[in-house]
Amino acid sequence: MNTSIEVEYWVVDTDGELTEPGALTDVSERTEEEFVEPLFELKTSPCETIDELRAEFVRDLDEVLSKAAAEDKRLVPLGTPINCGQIDRRSGERGRIQKAVVGENFDYAKHCAGTHVHVEKRNVTDQLNALIALDSALALVNSSPYIDGERVANSARAYSYRKKSYEEYPKHGQLWHYVETVGEWHRRLENRYDEFKQAALEEGIAEEAIEEHFSVDDVVWTPIRLRDEMPTVEWRSPDAALPSQLLQLADELETVMERLHHTTVEIETDSDPRNTGHVTRDGISLPAFDVACDLAEAAIHDGLESAEVVRYLDRMGFSVDDYHPISTRIDGRQYVTKADARDLRLEYANRLEEDVEGLIDVVDV
């Protein structure tokens, strides 16, 4: 099954201050700017095996780190910058329209760095439902509890997207209900596009501009998306994190996605989260949607401190003890000063570089 990942990292200078990626985006065709100035994105191509994915990701990231060192820049694997000054959005019509529609809360997205995992489309309905059910696996790589220095949740990024950025448009930014057909999913997309277009028109945005910069395929920012142009099913919930942890998460997620094609998938009706959800040789059982949502909420707010999330992810096939979320390591303060945030960014820039060195030792790049 073809799998790929996209990860966003903060770029800092040698003092830990946020800065633009500059020449880092010239390393390859898979290195890009993001919609805010201090973010950098690395994409992999679709890879047939996880071993190929791991080798490509590590090789490309190592090249970027070499370029960064030459430019006196570092990459930081945190879901938010913890605390910093103003973050500027890159100029562009798409962002301007989003801000006009969503309002001031759209600025919360400027503090978010995440990871997207793409899996090849096959039996898409089961893939969509399984990814919805597995959304709480984001807890495995939560990497920052802080926004503007304030502690908000174990995954401040996921909290900001779902509870703040799209507070007024929850159907555009939160988990969708399970579906019975792919057609049902597409109808939802069409409805969300119509809603967004109408809201933009009411803000005085020209219809031509809306249609030029938005489509049914890209008008939502939900945790799960269908990407027709790739074509993949995309899971967008995890934070940016250390490469080794992201690669393990992609590996274990792909294992479940692969098993979907060789077994039966059912959705349970049991509302007790202590008993629901299993991946076994006999089949895959997904929890009732309300239970999946409760588990996702616990994953955002409490991470792996939630015993129910840990037990559930274990039943679903994840090696929970092998993960060491950064959020848990740096949590514990109600407020982090800008000076301490700079120190944390530099500390985890070091951790990322060490992590890549360790991966190079075991990966054939």
PDB file of C-alpha atoms in Angstrom, residues 21 23-27 61-73:
ATOM      1  CA  PRO A  21      13.173  28.795   6.074  1.00  0.00           C
ATOM      2  CA  ALA A  23      17.108  28.347   1.233  1.00  0.00           C
ATOM      3  CA  LEU A  24      15.797  25.240   3.040  1.00  0.00           C
ATOM      4  CA  THR A  25      12.919  25.124   0.580  1.00  0.00           C
ATOM      5  CA  ASP A  26      15.411  24.792  -2.293  1.00  0.00           C
ATOM      6  CA  VAL A  27      16.772  21.437  -1.117  1.00  0.00           C
ATOM      7  CA  LEU A  61      15.544  15.360   6.288  1.00  0.00           C
ATOM      8  CA  ASP A  62      19.278  14.802   6.711  1.00  0.00           C
ATOM      9  CA  GLU A  63      19.903  16.908   3.597  1.00  0.00           C
ATOM     10  CA  VAL A  64      17.681  19.664   4.956  1.00  0.00           C
ATOM     11  CA  LEU A  65      19.502  19.623   8.297  1.00  0.00           C
ATOM     12  CA  SER A  66      22.847  19.931   6.524  1.00  0.00           C
ATOM     13  CA  LYS A  67      21.560  22.926   4.611  1.00  0.00           C
ATOM     14  CA  ALA A  68      20.115  24.397   7.800  1.00  0.00           C
ATOM     15  CA  ALA A  69      23.467  24.099   9.580  1.00  0.00           C
ATOM     16  CA  ALA A  70      25.133  25.970   6.743  1.00  0.00           C
ATOM     17  CA  GLU A  71      22.495  28.704   7.092  1.00  0.00           C
ATOM     18  CA  ASP A  72      22.740  28.854  10.927  1.00  0.00           C
ATOM     19  CA  LYS A  73      19.183  27.562  11.214  1.00  0.00           C
TER      20      LYS A  73
END
